[in-house]
């Protein structure tokens, strides 16, 4: 039964017999590559597994082109043309794209490259598994070239902000012997078009680069390769000055010192010897105690270029993180961590090597329940960018609360930054389209572990699934994606689809309502584990996630006229919208403005009454998830039914803890009564 979790949405559960009696299935699969490490070979095996599972039909796989009708051919366009002759109307495909066409039992799944062919096979299987036998002839290419997941795995096997068990890659300082789960992970990632896994934590341990571990990385890459998934590596900037790596320390890590350049060049060669198709590096530098170029008075671009140059001959890229900030002093009304990324990176635009991508968290702080779009996306024109999302629900209930994240992500992906007063949707900036870059990326911190549900919760997997779908094409509806996931993960019973849709679509609004509303970021415990309510933890420390709440008023003034001036980091139209309290949407009011608790919102409510009401509404909503889930009894397997029921019951209770903690805290602070008399009378 663990298979239900491990296979995620790739279950290929049998369809009810009557539903496909009219469909003619292919009698053979021809996969145009016989090498077992090739994604095309994998595609053949996967298709056979799918036919077996979904229809109970054994279809054999061969690797030689034949003209027989009623067969499914999968391969690259090039290989196909070698055997079958020039295609007349082959579409233009980008890297990793595919072209799918089916007519009765004759099916062609052709990729621009091998990986594209595998993606096409997964797409076709997804249709079949959902009982969709429509005739298709369409081409699809990914919007962003780099579709990466980041694992924050430590060498000792723990995972920073991981809620699904220990690492599937590392244990006791070494790469684990049994990499079965790593291969399984690559399979589910390939099925959603993810092409790279950064396997180690951004707070990187240098011993990942020991001689033995570099060999181990080679083994990880070997199990990824049949799925077209590449390995990426987080680096520790100070590695040349630290013992424990394959190359002895040299006493400095100054990025402009020729010895350091040579050290990284040699290290990069060693890594490519073991992992010839490595995708590249991920670098967190000068952030939260991590070493970086600023230590030597060098620039962040000097730091990024240090890694970019040795990667160039190998086609690798550097994902350089924009998450750089300093601790600040709360007594300074103008201090603002939200400004840090633009302050650090804006002037470096144009100074990066061509294979550097700046990886930017979706908002300017840190994966909060609601943030405005990071203004850095509107301040880099010559440098490609990637958006960083977080599937791991760090501040968002840590997989113990159901929070379906794509509606939150879409507020950023679809946000129009109006650069030079022209349409500038974030999704068109990261795809490279808006500023003409070939590179660009969509990245998520995922943090799966050894738990058989991967993330620690069955329902949380909708976020991983949707991440991949949106990285491929961000112009999709979160609810449509969700429903594909439900049908594949559970089944197509209308009650199942409707109930899980309802809960999931209500889950982010519910969580926002009971955890942190009106753009106050979060009221969770930011000092310890980022879990549960602790409103006071925002204050009196340098993390600058201040609410600035007191007896009379609340909110960060980020206007230019009277506050931190953060609003001015946006292009004119957006700046004007946020600078002016009348045009600032309620849901970001306290992000941009400091107001009295009795200030009236656009909704007509006062701020404090909104707080009270939202906390009751949100927790009431979370209570309804239990009976909604209970409608599924007998309609899905008992094991997953019970597991999720337990979690939803917990969430219902914990949402009350949230509600009471927050409303009492602000009631005590303001002494303003709740209009409905619910707060403070007990
Ligand atoms: C958050 C998170 C850290 C992480 C950091 C990062 O602050 O809590 O665990 O290291 O982000 O993204 O680098």
XYZ file of C-alpha atoms in Angstrom, residues 81-605:
525
model
C 13.149 10.916 -39.639
C 16.191 8.672 -40.037
C 13.971 5.617 -40.056
C 10.693 6.856 -41.439
C 11.695 9.713 -43.717
C 11.264 13.438 -43.458
C 8.181 14.584 -41.554
C 6.062 16.930 -43.564
C 4.617 19.174 -40.917
C 6.950 18.881 -37.969
C 6.349 21.815 -35.626
C 9.013 24.120 -34.197
C 9.951 22.840 -30.770
C 12.138 24.394 -28.118
C 14.600 22.305 -26.079
C 12.722 19.553 -24.229
C 9.533 20.106 -26.247
C 7.409 17.315 -27.713
C 4.894 16.637 -30.437
C 2.102 14.252 -29.756
C -0.280 12.848 -32.314
C -2.613 9.921 -32.146
C -5.029 8.473 -34.613
C -6.740 5.368 -33.345
C -4.056 2.940 -32.356
C -1.317 4.653 -34.344
C 0.499 7.021 -32.092
C 3.579 9.188 -32.450
C 5.339 10.735 -29.507
C 8.270 12.741 -30.760
C 10.629 14.909 -28.826
C 12.910 17.738 -29.816
C 15.421 15.782 -27.735
C 15.282 12.507 -25.824
C 13.945 14.179 -22.738
C 11.170 15.772 -24.772
C 10.129 12.324 -26.025
C 9.859 11.107 -22.436
C 7.798 14.161 -21.478
C 5.471 13.454 -24.389
C 5.068 9.860 -23.204
C 4.141 11.008 -19.714
C 1.669 13.488 -21.162
C 0.052 10.779 -23.237
C -0.145 8.444 -20.237
C -1.707 11.220 -18.179
C -4.479 11.508 -20.753
C -5.094 7.771 -20.809
C -5.037 7.408 -17.033
C -7.746 10.071 -16.844
C -9.837 8.216 -19.409
C -9.217 10.814 -22.073
C -8.980 9.141 -25.501
C -9.470 12.219 -27.616
C -7.563 12.555 -30.819
C -4.747 15.033 -30.460
C -2.071 16.514 -32.655
C -0.273 19.141 -30.753
C 3.146 20.433 -29.892
C 4.230 21.687 -26.518
C 7.431 23.361 -25.379
C 8.420 24.535 -21.920
C 8.204 28.212 -21.042
C 11.330 28.245 -18.916
C 14.551 26.429 -19.770
C 15.592 25.709 -16.177
C 12.906 23.825 -14.311
C 14.770 22.968 -11.174
C 13.921 21.649 -7.790
C 16.111 22.480 -4.811
C 16.498 19.988 -2.020
C 17.833 21.413 1.217
C 19.447 18.105 2.210
C 22.372 18.057 4.591
C 25.192 15.542 4.440
C 24.154 14.032 7.798
C 20.812 13.059 6.261
C 18.706 15.740 7.885
C 16.791 18.184 5.676
C 16.508 21.886 6.454
C 12.788 22.712 6.446
C 12.022 19.148 5.418
C 8.762 17.633 6.636
C 8.837 14.250 4.908
C 11.552 12.326 6.678
C 15.274 12.019 6.170
C 17.250 12.584 3.003
C 16.954 10.129 0.128
C 20.472 11.140 -0.969
C 22.711 11.464 2.072
C 23.302 9.899 5.425
C 26.201 10.058 7.896
C 28.158 12.457 5.735
C 28.040 10.269 2.626
C 25.891 9.545 -0.397
C 23.659 6.598 0.511
C 24.319 3.187 -1.072
C 20.771 2.443 -2.081
C 19.603 5.119 -4.495
C 16.303 3.480 -5.432
C 14.303 6.352 -4.015
C 16.475 8.874 -5.871
C 15.561 7.117 -9.123
C 11.877 7.050 -8.147
C 12.070 10.766 -7.443
C 13.563 11.408 -10.877
C 10.662 9.489 -12.383
C 7.966 11.606 -10.782
C 9.886 14.791 -11.563
C 10.312 13.829 -15.214
C 6.577 13.227 -15.462
C 6.025 16.940 -14.718
C 8.891 18.226 -16.833
C 11.409 19.049 -14.099
C 14.910 18.759 -15.540
C 17.299 19.330 -12.624
C 17.562 18.473 -8.943
C 19.972 20.396 -6.741
C 20.574 17.654 -4.241
C 22.204 19.485 -1.323
C 21.272 22.359 0.954
C 21.871 25.979 -0.066
C 23.587 26.250 3.301
C 26.141 23.921 1.803
C 28.520 21.651 3.604
C 31.956 21.529 1.964
C 32.273 17.774 2.419
C 29.836 17.281 -0.472
C 33.000 17.925 -2.497
C 35.123 15.192 -0.921
C 36.643 12.637 -3.287
C 34.287 9.955 -2.058
C 31.191 12.135 -2.273
C 31.990 13.346 -5.782
C 31.919 9.665 -6.764
C 28.614 9.392 -4.940
C 27.241 12.354 -6.864
C 28.168 10.452 -9.992
C 26.015 7.560 -8.780
C 23.089 9.894 -8.112
C 23.425 11.334 -11.615
C 23.436 7.775 -12.989
C 20.026 7.014 -11.492
C 18.650 10.386 -12.643
C 19.906 10.097 -16.227
C 17.354 7.612 -17.642
C 14.695 10.155 -16.691
C 16.417 13.088 -18.322
C 16.975 14.662 -14.913
C 20.297 16.388 -14.340
C 22.164 16.919 -11.132
C 22.821 20.371 -9.716
C 25.000 21.240 -6.744
C 24.914 23.887 -4.036
C 28.334 25.287 -3.246
C 29.900 26.742 -0.156
C 31.747 29.878 -1.159
C 34.540 29.283 1.340
C 35.309 25.742 0.144
C 38.805 26.632 -1.161
C 39.704 27.686 2.360
C 38.279 24.651 4.125
C 39.531 21.136 4.542
C 37.388 18.149 3.714
C 37.168 18.512 -0.064
C 38.983 16.651 -2.838
C 41.467 19.532 -3.231
C 43.581 20.788 -0.314
C 42.731 24.224 1.147
C 44.678 27.239 -0.128
C 44.140 29.744 2.672
C 41.786 32.119 0.862
C 38.504 32.176 -1.028
C 38.849 35.648 -2.538
C 37.062 35.298 -5.895
C 39.599 37.447 -7.730
C 42.659 35.579 -6.473
C 44.075 33.456 -9.337
C 44.676 30.594 -6.886
C 40.972 30.567 -6.039
C 40.030 30.693 -9.714
C 42.311 27.718 -10.354
C 40.882 25.868 -7.365
C 37.317 26.167 -8.628
C 38.348 25.353 -12.172
C 39.994 22.163 -10.973
C 37.089 21.301 -8.733
C 34.639 21.831 -11.563
C 36.693 19.476 -13.756
C 36.663 16.814 -11.031
C 32.906 17.095 -10.722
C 32.371 16.885 -14.479
C 34.586 13.789 -14.617
C 32.069 12.123 -12.334
C 28.942 13.848 -13.650
C 29.533 14.718 -17.317
C 26.038 16.174 -17.708
C 25.877 18.233 -14.528
C 23.392 21.109 -14.921
C 25.282 23.632 -12.842
C 25.658 25.279 -9.469
C 23.364 26.973 -7.001
C 24.999 29.596 -4.810
C 23.850 31.241 -1.600
C 26.520 33.774 -0.739
C 26.753 36.543 1.849
C 23.402 35.577 3.264
C 22.399 34.398 6.725
C 25.949 33.740 7.800
C 27.091 32.089 4.576
C 30.474 33.211 3.261
C 30.652 35.188 0.042
C 32.597 37.702 -2.027
C 31.625 40.677 0.175
C 33.958 39.274 2.825
C 36.820 40.288 0.486
C 35.156 43.525 -0.628
C 34.413 41.929 -3.979
C 31.020 42.224 -5.644
C 28.300 39.606 -5.824
C 28.865 39.514 -9.582
C 32.553 38.717 -9.002
C 31.268 35.860 -6.883
C 28.823 34.560 -9.455
C 31.300 34.831 -12.327
C 33.876 32.827 -10.399
C 31.629 29.789 -10.869
C 30.176 30.748 -14.229
C 33.479 30.680 -16.105
C 34.600 27.123 -15.359
C 31.065 25.907 -16.139
C 31.006 27.466 -19.597
C 32.953 24.785 -21.479
C 30.499 22.235 -20.058
C 27.323 24.145 -20.818
C 26.540 24.531 -17.108
C 24.788 27.492 -15.511
C 24.994 29.272 -12.166
C 21.819 29.952 -10.273
C 22.921 32.787 -8.048
C 20.462 33.553 -5.273
C 19.166 37.062 -4.681
C 18.254 36.170 -1.084
C 20.886 38.483 0.415
C 20.062 40.776 3.319
C 21.476 42.186 6.535
C 19.963 42.236 9.998
C 18.405 45.621 10.719
C 17.547 47.848 13.633
C 13.857 48.134 14.424
C 14.193 51.623 15.886
C 15.029 52.880 12.399
C 11.666 53.675 10.780
C 13.253 53.539 7.340
C 15.065 50.236 7.719
C 13.544 47.640 5.408
C 14.737 44.162 4.573
C 12.277 44.026 1.664
C 14.526 46.502 -0.146
C 17.664 44.392 0.151
C 17.561 42.370 -3.067
C 17.151 45.399 -5.342
C 19.733 47.340 -3.338
C 22.264 44.543 -3.706
C 21.618 43.521 -7.312
C 20.238 46.401 -9.374
C 23.591 48.023 -10.098
C 25.170 44.707 -11.027
C 22.897 44.246 -14.033
C 25.147 43.715 -17.044
C 28.095 42.553 -14.978
C 27.263 38.858 -14.947
C 28.569 36.208 -17.318
C 25.990 34.941 -19.823
C 25.437 31.681 -17.982
C 24.384 33.298 -14.697
C 20.719 33.328 -13.735
C 19.590 35.309 -10.697
C 17.263 33.153 -8.607
C 14.708 35.376 -6.877
C 12.237 34.362 -4.174
C 8.717 35.258 -5.323
C 8.390 37.999 -2.740
C 10.968 40.304 -1.191
C 10.980 38.633 2.249
C 10.718 34.888 2.564
C 7.891 32.669 1.264
C 5.217 34.373 3.367
C 1.504 33.629 3.012
C 1.159 36.795 0.959
C 3.796 39.124 -0.367
C 3.888 41.575 -3.206
C 5.909 40.446 -6.224
C 9.642 40.901 -5.759
C 10.561 44.205 -7.411
C 13.888 42.716 -8.483
C 12.108 41.122 -11.461
C 11.590 44.672 -12.724
C 15.152 45.826 -12.119
C 17.273 43.335 -14.077
C 17.143 43.658 -17.839
C 20.460 42.274 -19.022
C 20.473 39.314 -16.657
C 18.160 36.309 -16.903
C 16.111 35.523 -13.821
C 14.399 32.556 -12.214
C 11.582 32.599 -9.700
C 12.028 30.607 -6.494
C 8.878 29.052 -5.024
C 8.599 26.767 -2.022
C 6.680 23.504 -2.168
C 7.877 22.730 1.354
C 5.270 24.599 3.387
C 7.798 26.193 5.690
C 5.683 29.103 6.959
C 2.490 27.595 5.640
C 1.692 24.738 7.959
C 4.581 22.398 7.193
C 2.384 19.850 5.437
C 0.250 19.465 8.600
C -2.140 22.025 7.141
C -3.583 21.626 3.684
C -2.516 24.680 1.695
C -2.771 24.395 -2.087
C -0.187 26.932 -3.186
C -0.652 27.606 -6.923
C -3.266 30.340 -6.384
C -0.634 32.140 -4.276
C 2.097 31.523 -6.866
C -0.175 32.812 -9.619
C -0.558 36.181 -7.850
C 3.132 36.613 -8.642
C 3.525 34.734 -11.944
C 0.636 36.684 -13.458
C 1.599 40.019 -11.902
C 2.203 42.746 -14.437
C 5.142 44.877 -13.325
C 4.589 47.427 -16.115
C 8.275 47.914 -16.839
C 8.556 50.993 -19.083
C 4.754 51.109 -18.992
C 4.596 47.944 -21.081
C 3.047 44.581 -20.243
C 5.648 42.796 -18.111
C 4.139 39.716 -16.526
C 6.535 37.946 -14.205
C 6.008 34.708 -16.094
C 7.141 36.408 -19.292
C 10.154 37.881 -17.541
C 11.401 34.547 -16.164
C 10.754 32.791 -19.458
C 13.209 35.216 -21.054
C 10.569 36.518 -23.425
C 10.170 40.044 -22.026
C 13.863 40.999 -22.027
C 15.087 38.581 -24.710
C 17.011 35.948 -22.838
C 17.405 32.336 -23.799
C 17.837 31.365 -20.151
C 15.333 31.702 -17.358
C 13.873 29.471 -14.753
C 11.200 28.270 -12.418
C 12.530 26.738 -9.247
C 10.953 25.241 -6.145
C 12.375 24.242 -2.823
C 10.775 20.827 -2.458
C 12.464 18.803 0.317
C 10.974 15.368 -0.204
C 12.293 12.689 2.131
C 12.158 8.991 2.891
C 8.513 9.128 3.980
C 6.416 6.989 1.612
C 4.263 10.021 0.833
C 7.431 11.912 -0.210
C 6.423 15.243 1.363
C 4.914 13.856 4.564
C 1.312 14.266 3.440
C -0.627 12.843 0.504
C -2.497 16.064 -0.246
C 0.670 18.194 -0.199
C 1.783 16.433 -3.367
C -0.642 18.531 -5.406
C 1.803 21.385 -4.860
C 4.711 19.472 -6.358
C 2.607 18.346 -9.293
C 1.337 21.853 -9.954
C 4.804 23.335 -9.630
C 6.034 21.208 -12.523
C 2.977 21.989 -14.621
C 3.379 25.729 -14.038
C 7.125 25.649 -14.688
C 6.282 24.162 -18.062
C 3.539 26.666 -18.745
C 2.548 29.232 -16.153
C -0.478 30.241 -18.164
C -2.631 27.441 -16.790
C -5.487 27.470 -14.359
C -4.544 26.169 -10.873
C -7.895 24.441 -10.524
C -7.558 22.579 -13.827
C -4.108 21.396 -12.817
C -5.427 20.341 -9.445
C -8.194 18.273 -10.988
C -5.783 16.408 -13.235
C -3.784 15.648 -10.120
C -6.863 14.421 -8.231
C -7.953 12.103 -11.019
C -4.456 10.661 -11.348
C -3.713 10.408 -7.623
C -7.126 9.171 -6.466
C -9.725 8.623 -9.169
C -12.249 10.348 -11.371
C -15.301 9.808 -9.168
C -17.130 13.177 -9.251
C -17.461 13.300 -5.443
C -13.744 12.717 -5.093
C -12.870 15.389 -7.636
C -15.365 17.926 -6.277
C -14.539 17.464 -2.613
C -10.778 17.650 -2.953
C -11.119 20.587 -5.333
C -13.262 22.465 -2.864
C -10.960 21.884 0.101
C -7.830 22.662 -1.851
C -9.120 25.842 -3.442
C -10.336 27.115 -0.083
C -7.160 26.163 1.729
C -4.851 29.101 1.002
C -7.538 31.720 1.748
C -8.330 29.864 4.976
C -4.690 29.727 6.022
C -4.122 33.367 5.156
C -7.167 34.315 7.198
C -6.103 32.546 10.356
C -2.339 33.050 10.133
C -1.608 36.504 8.752
C -3.915 38.768 6.815
C -3.963 42.194 5.128
C -0.331 41.758 4.080
C 1.058 41.532 7.601
C 3.322 38.696 6.277
C 3.072 36.030 8.897
C 2.335 35.842 12.569
C 4.025 32.492 12.940
C 7.004 31.850 15.128
C 9.839 33.263 13.051
C 12.522 32.716 15.666
C 12.263 28.996 16.236
C 10.566 26.616 13.834
C 8.285 28.810 11.700
C 5.304 26.816 12.915
C 2.238 27.845 14.890
C 1.155 31.287 16.121
C 3.572 33.609 17.878
C 2.737 37.153 16.865
C 5.227 38.737 19.240
C 8.174 37.008 17.564
C 8.057 39.460 14.651
C 9.201 42.272 16.913
C 12.409 43.169 18.785
C 14.829 41.378 16.484
C 16.841 42.165 13.396
C 14.957 39.940 10.932
C 12.900 42.956 9.967
C 9.601 41.150 9.583
C 8.109 43.744 11.878
C 4.394 44.421 12.105
C 4.992 47.695 13.981
C 1.790 46.963 15.890
C 0.989 48.938 19.031
C -2.073 50.075 20.944
C -3.225 52.408 18.189
C -1.774 51.339 14.904
C -0.235 48.596 12.792
C 1.682 48.004 9.553
C 5.002 48.806 7.885
C 5.072 52.137 6.118
C 6.910 51.347 2.908
C 5.896 54.475 1.041
C 8.409 56.912 -0.347
C 6.736 59.915 1.250
C 6.786 58.747 4.826
C 8.290 55.300 5.060
C 11.084 53.047 3.870
C 10.745 53.962 0.207
C 10.353 50.330 -0.853
C 7.397 51.298 -3.052
C 9.800 53.242 -5.284
C 11.609 50.052 -6.287
C 8.684 49.304 -8.617
C 8.128 50.848 -12.039
C 5.979 54.001 -12.005
C 2.535 52.516 -12.432
C 3.052 49.969 -9.675
C 4.809 52.461 -7.439
C 1.858 54.830 -7.766
C -0.609 52.087 -6.947
C 1.188 51.065 -3.739
C 2.312 54.529 -2.685
C -1.293 55.617 -2.495
C -3.319 54.022 0.281
C -6.529 54.361 -1.726
C -5.218 52.209 -4.557
C -3.397 49.666 -2.405
C -5.429 46.458 -2.299
C -6.679 45.490 1.174
C -4.730 42.255 1.090
C -1.441 44.201 1.053
C -2.500 47.197 3.105
C -0.290 46.489 6.106
C 2.635 45.589 3.889
C 2.726 49.128 2.512
C 1.046 51.362 5.073
C 0.994 52.058 8.774
C -2.593 52.743 9.814
C -4.816 53.017 12.835
C -6.584 49.852 13.881
C -9.803 51.737 13.181
C -8.781 52.605 9.614
C -11.528 51.638 7.208
C -10.695 49.104 4.486
C -12.116 49.150 0.961
C -14.360 46.379 2.219
C -15.924 48.844 4.675
C -14.602 47.035 7.763
